[in-house]
Amino acid sequence: MNCGKAVAVLGDQMFFLLVKSRTICRRLPGTAPVLSRSQHTAAERDSPGGSDTAEKPRLRAIDLARKIRQEKAKTQSETRTQDRDPPVSGSQQRVTELKRFTAQLQNVHPNVLAKHLHRTLLYRDKDVVILNKPYGVPVREESGVTTVTSVLPVLCKMLDGLKTKTDTELLPCLGLEKDSSGALLLARSEAVLEHILSLSRSNQVERKYWVITVGVPVPSEGLIDIPVIEREVTGPKPHFKMTLSPLFRMNEAGDGMTKVRSHRQAHAAATKYRVLDSSYGCSLVELQPLTGVKHQMRVHMAYALACPILGDHKYSHWSKLAPQKLPDRVLKKLGLEQSKSRYLPLHLHAHRLALPGHSQSDIAVSCPMPKYFIKTLNRLQLTFPEDKNDE
């Protein structure tokens, strides 16, 4: 009996000491409380950052979509920053547009080109079709490149209807250079083609081009009647160019002209020109070729008037093949630096085409200018007359 009482008293004393020690731990300043294993685990679970497996706030669908868009925009921005050159006076966007524009045209899919030509058709009847040829697309066949000629069978079916069985065809009459844009005349039969070529030889087909030139022609209106010939340019990179083959030269006294013998390989070439507007050392000029010699308008402007067409990198120099060198004020207006001028497209646009009708009334078509041409006019503050070419 006494033994049982002793055990009970001893148990009470131990419980009292345990409670006292915990109380002291809680009250002593600077002393961390002692927690049991279960209490410690519970504290970690209740703590906001105590466990890696703690439940996180749920992400709403709208927040997730917004986050994905932000990450995608950030990635695209970083990619563009890495791919492009450092911006130069705010001109980088202009350069990027020109590079992308050229690359797209050189890799256009045939079906895409056919649909584009059909959508931008200028005129059609049973004898002829007039297209709006885009810049950078050649008319005649070239290996590895989509051309107007290669898509004409598809375009013909679009014009006549896919289910219509027809033997008609589209034949280019008066071609345009690859780097020019504008009205392109097609015949719908061999007979019409021969008729149009006959009209062209007798100067009954009126073709007017609009060009932007580097320089202002003097006088502001006239006729350039100088034969053109193809010659080889020697040097590190030999190549062939068209150039002038004049019929007259200055005499020894320098006070008159002397007629010289014409070269047998030279081609007669005549071009009418008229300045429509000028600003910042550049001009908008209307050209009317009276002959159809290769590159005659480019050669006449560059070598006869010393006003090369903007973007004409071939005829801006004679002895070398290099990007066109532009005056500083022109570069500033265009938002470019000289090293980026190579991306400028040739500003040569077939604006108007008129000819007698083969079996109907006369045909006269004006072709709208491409966007890059209009942007350049605006940057150079050049204005083009409304229907002035119809006078």
GROMACS .gro file of C-alpha atoms in nm:
model
  391
    1MET     CA    1   0.000   0.000   0.000
    2ASN     CA    2   0.277   0.233   0.092
    3CYS     CA    3   0.457   0.133  -0.227
    4GLY     CA    4   0.155   0.230  -0.444
    5LYS     CA    5   0.133   0.570  -0.279
    6ALA     CA    6   0.500   0.630  -0.340
    7VAL     CA    7   0.460   0.558  -0.712
    8ALA     CA    8   0.162   0.794  -0.737
    9VAL     CA    9   0.350   1.073  -0.561
   10LEU     CA   10   0.652   1.021  -0.785
   11GLY     CA   11   0.429   1.037  -1.098
   12ASP     CA   12   0.271   1.362  -0.982
   13GLN     CA   13   0.613   1.517  -0.923
   14MET     CA   14   0.739   1.415  -1.268
   15PHE     CA   15   0.427   1.559  -1.438
   16PHE     CA   16   0.469   1.881  -1.237
   17LEU     CA   17   0.834   1.910  -1.342
   18LEU     CA   18   0.749   1.849  -1.711
   19VAL     CA   19   0.480   2.119  -1.713
   20LYS     CA   20   0.710   2.358  -1.532
   21SER     CA   21   0.994   2.306  -1.780
   22ARG     CA   22   0.766   2.375  -2.082
   23THR     CA   23   0.635   2.687  -1.915
   24ILE     CA   24   0.989   2.813  -1.855
   25CYS     CA   25   1.079   2.748  -2.223
   26ARG     CA   26   0.788   2.956  -2.341
   27ARG     CA   27   0.863   3.245  -2.108
   28LEU     CA   28   1.243   3.273  -2.135
   29PRO     CA   29   1.327   3.549  -2.390
   30GLY     CA   30   1.546   3.441  -2.684
   31THR     CA   31   1.477   3.073  -2.621
   32ALA     CA   32   1.310   2.872  -2.899
   33PRO     CA   33   1.018   2.665  -2.786
   34VAL     CA   34   1.062   2.291  -2.793
   35LEU     CA   35   0.804   2.123  -3.014
   36SER     CA   36   0.716   1.764  -3.042
   37ARG     CA   37   0.752   1.585  -3.379
   38SER     CA   38   0.377   1.603  -3.442
   39GLN     CA   39   0.368   1.972  -3.350
   40HIS     CA   40   0.667   2.045  -3.576
   41THR     CA   41   0.504   1.868  -3.874
   42ALA     CA   42   0.180   2.054  -3.819
   43ALA     CA   43   0.364   2.387  -3.805
   44GLU     CA   44   0.540   2.316  -4.137
   45ARG     CA   45   0.211   2.220  -4.300
   46ASP     CA   46   0.043   2.539  -4.181
   47SER     CA   47   0.337   2.759  -4.283
   48PRO     CA   48   0.294   2.929  -4.632
   49GLY     CA   49   0.636   2.818  -4.759
   50GLY     CA   50   0.716   2.532  -4.535
   51SER     CA   51   0.675   2.243  -4.780
   52ASP     CA   52   0.738   2.187  -5.149
   53THR     CA   53   0.418   1.989  -5.173
   54ALA     CA   54   0.207   2.267  -5.027
   55GLU     CA   55  -0.102   2.345  -5.229
   56LYS     CA   56  -0.047   2.643  -5.467
   57PRO     CA   57  -0.315   2.897  -5.571
   58ARG     CA   58  -0.509   2.772  -5.871
   59LEU     CA   59  -0.433   2.946  -6.210
   60ARG     CA   60  -0.741   3.053  -6.398
   61ALA     CA   61  -0.772   2.977  -6.773
   62ILE     CA   62  -0.773   3.346  -6.864
   63ASP     CA   63  -0.454   3.403  -6.664
   64LEU     CA   64  -0.287   3.105  -6.832
   65ALA     CA   65  -0.380   3.231  -7.180
   66ARG     CA   66  -0.246   3.577  -7.097
   67LYS     CA   67   0.080   3.429  -6.971
   68ILE     CA   68   0.123   3.221  -7.288
   69ARG     CA   69   0.067   3.528  -7.508
   70GLN     CA   70   0.320   3.729  -7.310
   71GLU     CA   71   0.583   3.455  -7.338
   72LYS     CA   72   0.522   3.419  -7.714
   73ALA     CA   73   0.548   3.794  -7.771
   74LYS     CA   74   0.869   3.805  -7.569
   75THR     CA   75   1.022   3.520  -7.772
   76GLN     CA   76   0.928   3.680  -8.105
   77SER     CA   77   1.068   4.013  -7.993
   78GLU     CA   78   1.398   3.854  -7.893
   79THR     CA   79   1.417   3.668  -8.227
   80ARG     CA   80   1.359   3.986  -8.427
   81THR     CA   81   1.620   4.167  -8.222
   82GLN     CA   82   1.877   3.896  -8.292
   83ASP     CA   83   1.802   3.869  -8.666
   84ARG     CA   84   1.801   4.236  -8.760
   85ASP     CA   85   2.084   4.485  -8.773
   86PRO     CA   86   2.111   4.759  -8.512
   87PRO     CA   87   1.860   5.035  -8.597
   88VAL     CA   88   2.009   5.332  -8.780
   89SER     CA   89   1.826   5.660  -8.719
   90GLY     CA   90   1.492   5.482  -8.711
   91SER     CA   91   1.540   5.332  -9.058
   92GLN     CA   92   1.558   4.964  -8.963
   93GLN     CA   93   1.190   4.902  -9.022
   94ARG     CA   94   1.219   5.045  -9.373
   95VAL     CA   95   1.515   4.818  -9.453
   96THR     CA   96   1.340   4.512  -9.312
   97GLU     CA   97   1.033   4.584  -9.524
   98LEU     CA   98   1.241   4.609  -9.842
   99LYS     CA   99   1.433   4.286  -9.768
  100ARG     CA  100   1.115   4.094  -9.692
  101PHE     CA  101   0.942   4.241  -9.999
  102THR     CA  102   1.219   4.125 -10.233
  103ALA     CA  103   1.244   3.777 -10.077
  104GLN     CA  104   0.870   3.716 -10.102
  105LEU     CA  105   0.856   3.805 -10.470
  106GLN     CA  106   1.146   3.577 -10.558
  107ASN     CA  107   0.978   3.276 -10.393
  108VAL     CA  108   0.614   3.327 -10.487
  109HIS     CA  109   0.417   3.007 -10.552
  110PRO     CA  110   0.276   2.969 -10.910
  111ASN     CA  111  -0.083   2.934 -10.790
  112VAL     CA  112  -0.046   3.238 -10.568
  113LEU     CA  113   0.087   3.442 -10.861
  114ALA     CA  114  -0.195   3.326 -11.091
  115LYS     CA  115  -0.459   3.423 -10.833
  116HIS     CA  116  -0.291   3.759 -10.777
  117LEU     CA  117  -0.282   3.837 -11.151
  118HIS     CA  118  -0.646   3.738 -11.184
  119ARG     CA  119  -0.749   3.951 -10.888
  120THR     CA  120  -0.563   4.262 -11.014
  121LEU     CA  121  -0.669   4.229 -11.379
  122LEU     CA  122  -0.685   4.566 -11.556
  123TYR     CA  123  -0.871   4.481 -11.876
  124ARG     CA  124  -1.002   4.188 -12.078
  125ASP     CA  125  -1.201   4.124 -12.393
  126LYS     CA  126  -1.212   3.845 -12.650
  127ASP     CA  127  -0.885   3.963 -12.811
  128VAL     CA  128  -0.654   4.092 -12.538
  129VAL     CA  129  -0.591   4.082 -12.165
  130ILE     CA  130  -0.400   4.348 -11.970
  131LEU     CA  131  -0.239   4.244 -11.642
  132ASN     CA  132  -0.088   4.440 -11.356
  133LYS     CA  133   0.254   4.276 -11.335
  134PRO     CA  134   0.414   4.297 -10.991
  135TYR     CA  135   0.772   4.402 -10.936
  136GLY     CA  136   1.037   4.129 -10.934
  137VAL     CA  137   0.847   3.871 -11.140
  138PRO     CA  138   0.995   3.800 -11.486
  139VAL     CA  139   0.767   3.767 -11.786
  140ARG     CA  140   0.966   3.512 -11.985
  141GLU     CA  141   1.079   3.172 -11.865
  142GLU     CA  142   1.373   3.157 -11.622
  143SER     CA  143   1.506   2.842 -11.459
  144GLY     CA  144   1.410   2.800 -11.096
  145VAL     CA  145   1.194   3.113 -11.088
  146THR     CA  146   0.818   3.157 -11.109
  147THR     CA  147   0.736   3.365 -11.418
  148VAL     CA  148   0.426   3.520 -11.570
  149THR     CA  149   0.454   3.289 -11.872
  150SER     CA  150   0.463   2.977 -11.654
  151VAL     CA  151   0.128   3.059 -11.489
  152LEU     CA  152  -0.058   3.172 -11.801
  153PRO     CA  153  -0.228   2.831 -11.858
  154VAL     CA  154  -0.371   2.846 -11.505
  155LEU     CA  155  -0.472   3.209 -11.551
  156CYS     CA  156  -0.641   3.126 -11.882
  157LYS     CA  157  -0.859   2.865 -11.708
  158MET     CA  158  -0.947   3.118 -11.439
  159LEU     CA  159  -1.058   3.366 -11.705
  160ASP     CA  160  -1.260   3.118 -11.913
  161GLY     CA  161  -1.387   2.904 -11.626
  162LEU     CA  162  -1.234   2.584 -11.496
  163LYS     CA  163  -1.505   2.366 -11.652
  164THR     CA  164  -1.487   2.532 -11.994
  165LYS     CA  165  -1.292   2.346 -12.259
  166THR     CA  166  -1.119   2.605 -12.475
  167ASP     CA  167  -0.821   2.623 -12.707
  168THR     CA  168  -0.750   2.989 -12.634
  169GLU     CA  169  -0.413   3.090 -12.495
  170LEU     CA  170  -0.244   3.397 -12.353
  171LEU     CA  171   0.063   3.529 -12.535
  172PRO     CA  172   0.282   3.815 -12.406
  173CYS     CA  173   0.302   4.094 -12.664
  174LEU     CA  174   0.508   4.382 -12.528
  175GLY     CA  175   0.711   4.248 -12.238
  176LEU     CA  176   0.820   4.421 -11.920
  177GLU     CA  177   1.152   4.382 -11.743
  178LYS     CA  178   1.165   4.165 -11.435
  179ASP     CA  179   1.231   4.462 -11.206
  180SER     CA  180   0.961   4.684 -11.354
  181SER     CA  181   0.591   4.684 -11.270
  182GLY     CA  182   0.268   4.782 -11.439
  183ALA     CA  183   0.050   4.717 -11.742
  184LEU     CA  184   0.140   4.400 -11.934
  185LEU     CA  185  -0.040   4.330 -12.263
  186LEU     CA  186  -0.134   3.973 -12.360
  187ALA     CA  187  -0.291   3.851 -12.684
  188ARG     CA  188  -0.547   3.571 -12.689
  189SER     CA  189  -0.441   3.431 -13.027
  190GLU     CA  190  -0.150   3.430 -13.270
  191ALA     CA  191  -0.343   3.652 -13.512
  192VAL     CA  192  -0.401   3.919 -13.247
  193LEU     CA  193  -0.035   3.895 -13.144
  194GLU     CA  194   0.084   3.965 -13.498
  195HIS     CA  195  -0.160   4.256 -13.526
  196ILE     CA  196  -0.034   4.417 -13.204
  197LEU     CA  197   0.331   4.375 -13.302
  198SER     CA  198   0.252   4.544 -13.633
  199LEU     CA  199   0.088   4.833 -13.448
  200SER     CA  200   0.391   4.863 -13.222
  201ARG     CA  201   0.634   4.881 -13.515
  202SER     CA  202   0.433   5.170 -13.659
  203ASN     CA  203   0.421   5.351 -13.320
  204GLN     CA  204   0.046   5.307 -13.280
  205VAL     CA  205   0.081   5.151 -12.935
  206GLU     CA  206   0.125   5.420 -12.672
  207ARG     CA  207   0.322   5.316 -12.364
  208LYS     CA  208   0.393   5.562 -12.084
  209TYR     CA  209   0.608   5.487 -11.782
  210TRP     CA  210   0.654   5.671 -11.456
  211VAL     CA  211   1.000   5.665 -11.300
  212ILE     CA  212   1.162   5.828 -11.000
  213THR     CA  213   1.507   5.960 -11.087
  214VAL     CA  214   1.807   6.059 -10.879
  215GLY     CA  215   1.863   6.407 -11.018
  216VAL     CA  216   1.649   6.655 -11.210
  217PRO     CA  217   1.662   6.631 -11.593
  218VAL     CA  218   1.761   6.946 -11.780
  219PRO     CA  219   1.577   7.050 -11.988
  220SER     CA  220   1.258   6.937 -11.818
  221GLU     CA  221   1.109   6.795 -12.138
  222GLY     CA  222   1.254   6.655 -12.458
  223LEU     CA  223   1.336   6.365 -12.687
  224ILE     CA  224   1.642   6.143 -12.643
  225ASP     CA  225   1.736   5.997 -12.981
  226ILE     CA  226   2.063   5.811 -12.923
  227PRO     CA  227   2.131   5.454 -13.039
  228VAL     CA  228   2.204   5.189 -12.778
  229ILE     CA  229   2.459   4.909 -12.798
  230GLU     CA  230   2.568   4.623 -12.572
  231ARG     CA  231   2.932   4.625 -12.462
  232GLU     CA  232   3.149   4.422 -12.227
  233VAL     CA  233   3.279   4.589 -11.913
  234THR     CA  234   3.621   4.455 -11.819
  235GLY     CA  235   3.755   4.438 -11.465
  236PRO     CA  236   3.752   4.208 -11.163
  237LYS     CA  237   3.396   4.105 -11.253
  238PRO     CA  238   3.355   4.122 -11.632
  239HIS     CA  239   2.996   4.173 -11.742
  240PHE     CA  240   2.785   4.312 -12.025
  241LYS     CA  241   2.583   4.633 -12.022
  242MET     CA  242   2.385   4.837 -12.265
  243THR     CA  243   2.531   5.181 -12.332
  244LEU     CA  244   2.503   5.475 -12.569
  245SER     CA  245   2.640   5.469 -12.923
  246PRO     CA  246   2.610   5.836 -13.030
  247LEU     CA  247   2.592   5.940 -13.394
  248PHE     CA  248   2.757   6.276 -13.321
  249ARG     CA  249   3.056   6.398 -13.123
  250MET     CA  250   3.208   6.734 -13.043
  251ASN     CA  251   3.447   6.864 -13.307
  252GLU     CA  252   3.807   6.945 -13.227
  253ALA     CA  253   3.733   7.314 -13.185
  254GLY     CA  254   3.461   7.238 -12.935
  255ASP     CA  255   3.209   7.468 -13.099
  256GLY     CA  256   3.004   7.218 -13.296
  257MET     CA  257   2.904   6.860 -13.360
  258THR     CA  258   3.049   6.615 -13.609
  259LYS     CA  259   2.856   6.315 -13.739
  260VAL     CA  260   3.028   5.981 -13.687
  261ARG     CA  261   2.974   5.647 -13.852
  262SER     CA  262   2.716   5.437 -13.672
  263HIS     CA  263   2.816   5.104 -13.524
  264ARG     CA  264   2.663   4.814 -13.711
  265GLN     CA  265   2.557   4.645 -13.385
  266ALA     CA  266   2.392   4.957 -13.242
  267HIS     CA  267   2.013   4.977 -13.220
  268ALA     CA  268   1.816   5.294 -13.287
  269ALA     CA  269   1.651   5.406 -12.963
  270ALA     CA  270   1.427   5.705 -12.895
  271THR     CA  271   1.257   5.807 -12.570
  272LYS     CA  272   1.036   6.105 -12.493
  273TYR     CA  273   1.053   6.236 -12.138
  274ARG     CA  274   0.873   6.494 -11.926
  275VAL     CA  275   0.937   6.598 -11.565
  276LEU     CA  276   0.614   6.586 -11.364
  277ASP     CA  277   0.754   6.700 -11.029
  278SER     CA  278   1.087   6.738 -10.849
  279SER     CA  279   1.193   6.764 -10.485
  280TYR     CA  280   1.506   6.701 -10.275
  281GLY     CA  281   1.716   6.643 -10.586
  282CYS     CA  282   1.484   6.372 -10.720
  283SER     CA  283   1.215   6.378 -10.988
  284LEU     CA  284   0.902   6.201 -11.101
  285VAL     CA  285   0.943   6.166 -11.477
  286GLU     CA  286   0.710   6.037 -11.745
  287LEU     CA  287   0.882   5.835 -12.018
  288GLN     CA  288   0.741   5.730 -12.353
  289PRO     CA  289   0.964   5.490 -12.547
  290LEU     CA  290   0.923   5.512 -12.923
  291THR     CA  291   1.135   5.201 -12.977
  292GLY     CA  292   1.169   4.873 -12.792
  293VAL     CA  293   1.542   4.829 -12.731
  294LYS     CA  294   1.658   4.639 -12.424
  295HIS     CA  295   1.702   4.870 -12.121
  296GLN     CA  296   1.676   5.180 -12.341
  297MET     CA  297   1.491   5.394 -12.083
  298ARG     CA  298   1.736   5.305 -11.807
  299VAL     CA  299   2.035   5.378 -12.032
  300HIS     CA  300   1.892   5.705 -12.164
  301MET     CA  301   1.816   5.833 -11.814
  302ALA     CA  302   2.149   5.727 -11.663
  303TYR     CA  303   2.392   5.809 -11.945
  304ALA     CA  304   2.215   6.068 -12.162
  305LEU     CA  305   2.057   6.281 -11.885
  306ALA     CA  306   2.282   6.175 -11.592
  307CYS     CA  307   1.967   6.105 -11.388
  308PRO     CA  308   1.960   5.730 -11.316
  309ILE     CA  309   1.636   5.570 -11.206
  310LEU     CA  310   1.609   5.518 -10.830
  311GLY     CA  311   1.699   5.158 -10.747
  312ASP     CA  312   1.884   5.099 -11.076
  313HIS     CA  313   2.198   4.940 -10.936
  314LYS     CA  314   2.315   4.820 -11.278
  315TYR     CA  315   2.328   5.151 -11.463
  316SER     CA  316   2.424   5.382 -11.177
  317HIS     CA  317   2.789   5.285 -11.238
  318TRP     CA  318   2.965   5.193 -11.558
  319SER     CA  319   3.286   5.022 -11.455
  320LYS     CA  320   3.149   4.809 -11.170
  321LEU     CA  321   2.847   4.629 -11.030
  322ALA     CA  322   2.763   4.796 -10.700
  323PRO     CA  323   2.464   4.936 -10.510
  324GLN     CA  324   2.345   5.276 -10.625
  325LYS     CA  325   2.514   5.562 -10.442
  326LEU     CA  326   2.262   5.819 -10.322
  327PRO     CA  327   2.307   6.176 -10.194
  328ASP     CA  328   2.288   6.218  -9.817
  329ARG     CA  329   1.967   6.418  -9.825
  330VAL     CA  330   1.796   6.152 -10.036
  331LEU     CA  331   1.908   5.880  -9.794
  332LYS     CA  332   1.774   6.085  -9.506
  333LYS     CA  333   1.435   6.131  -9.670
  334LEU     CA  334   1.415   5.761  -9.753
  335GLY     CA  335   1.515   5.664  -9.400
  336LEU     CA  336   1.817   5.462  -9.515
  337GLU     CA  337   2.191   5.458  -9.483
  338GLN     CA  338   2.413   5.401  -9.786
  339SER     CA  339   2.496   5.039  -9.699
  340LYS     CA  340   2.124   4.953  -9.716
  341SER     CA  341   2.054   5.116 -10.053
  342ARG     CA  342   2.102   4.777 -10.224
  343TYR     CA  343   1.753   4.682 -10.107
  344LEU     CA  344   1.585   4.962 -10.302
  345PRO     CA  345   1.369   4.824 -10.587
  346LEU     CA  346   1.379   4.972 -10.935
  347HIS     CA  347   1.123   5.254 -10.953
  348LEU     CA  348   1.009   5.192 -11.311
  349HIS     CA  349   0.633   5.155 -11.356
  350ALA     CA  350   0.432   5.102 -11.678
  351HIS     CA  351   0.157   5.349 -11.596
  352ARG     CA  352  -0.046   5.374 -11.916
  353LEU     CA  353  -0.116   5.159 -12.220
  354ALA     CA  354  -0.328   5.261 -12.520
  355LEU     CA  355  -0.378   5.098 -12.859
  356PRO     CA  356  -0.637   5.068 -13.137
  357GLY     CA  357  -0.881   4.785 -13.079
  358HIS     CA  358  -0.842   4.475 -13.295
  359SER     CA  359  -1.214   4.422 -13.349
  360GLN     CA  360  -1.364   4.667 -13.101
  361SER     CA  361  -1.315   5.025 -12.985
  362ASP     CA  362  -0.977   5.166 -12.886
  363ILE     CA  363  -0.825   5.049 -12.558
  364ALA     CA  364  -0.675   5.280 -12.295
  365VAL     CA  365  -0.576   5.156 -11.949
  366SER     CA  366  -0.403   5.324 -11.654
  367CYS     CA  367  -0.230   5.101 -11.401
  368PRO     CA  368  -0.214   5.198 -11.031
  369MET     CA  369   0.129   5.235 -10.880
  370PRO     CA  370   0.261   4.970 -10.640
  371LYS     CA  371   0.273   5.048 -10.269
  372TYR     CA  372   0.652   5.080 -10.251
  373PHE     CA  373   0.642   5.337 -10.534
  374ILE     CA  374   0.379   5.547 -10.356
  375LYS     CA  375   0.570   5.529 -10.026
  376THR     CA  376   0.883   5.661 -10.197
  377LEU     CA  377   0.686   5.945 -10.358
  378ASN     CA  378   0.550   6.042 -10.017
  379ARG     CA  379   0.891   6.028  -9.850
  380LEU     CA  380   1.046   6.247 -10.120
  381GLN     CA  381   0.739   6.474 -10.120
  382LEU     CA  382   0.681   6.418 -10.490
  383THR     CA  383   0.326   6.463 -10.616
  384PHE     CA  384   0.182   6.287 -10.917
  385PRO     CA  385  -0.084   6.453 -11.134
  386GLU     CA  386  -0.430   6.306 -11.151
  387ASP     CA  387  -0.499   6.196 -11.509
  388LYS     CA  388  -0.239   6.441 -11.635
  389ASN     CA  389  -0.102   6.172 -11.860
  390ASP     CA  390  -0.433   6.157 -12.044
  391GLU     CA  391  -0.401   6.510 -12.176
   0.00000   0.00000   0.00000
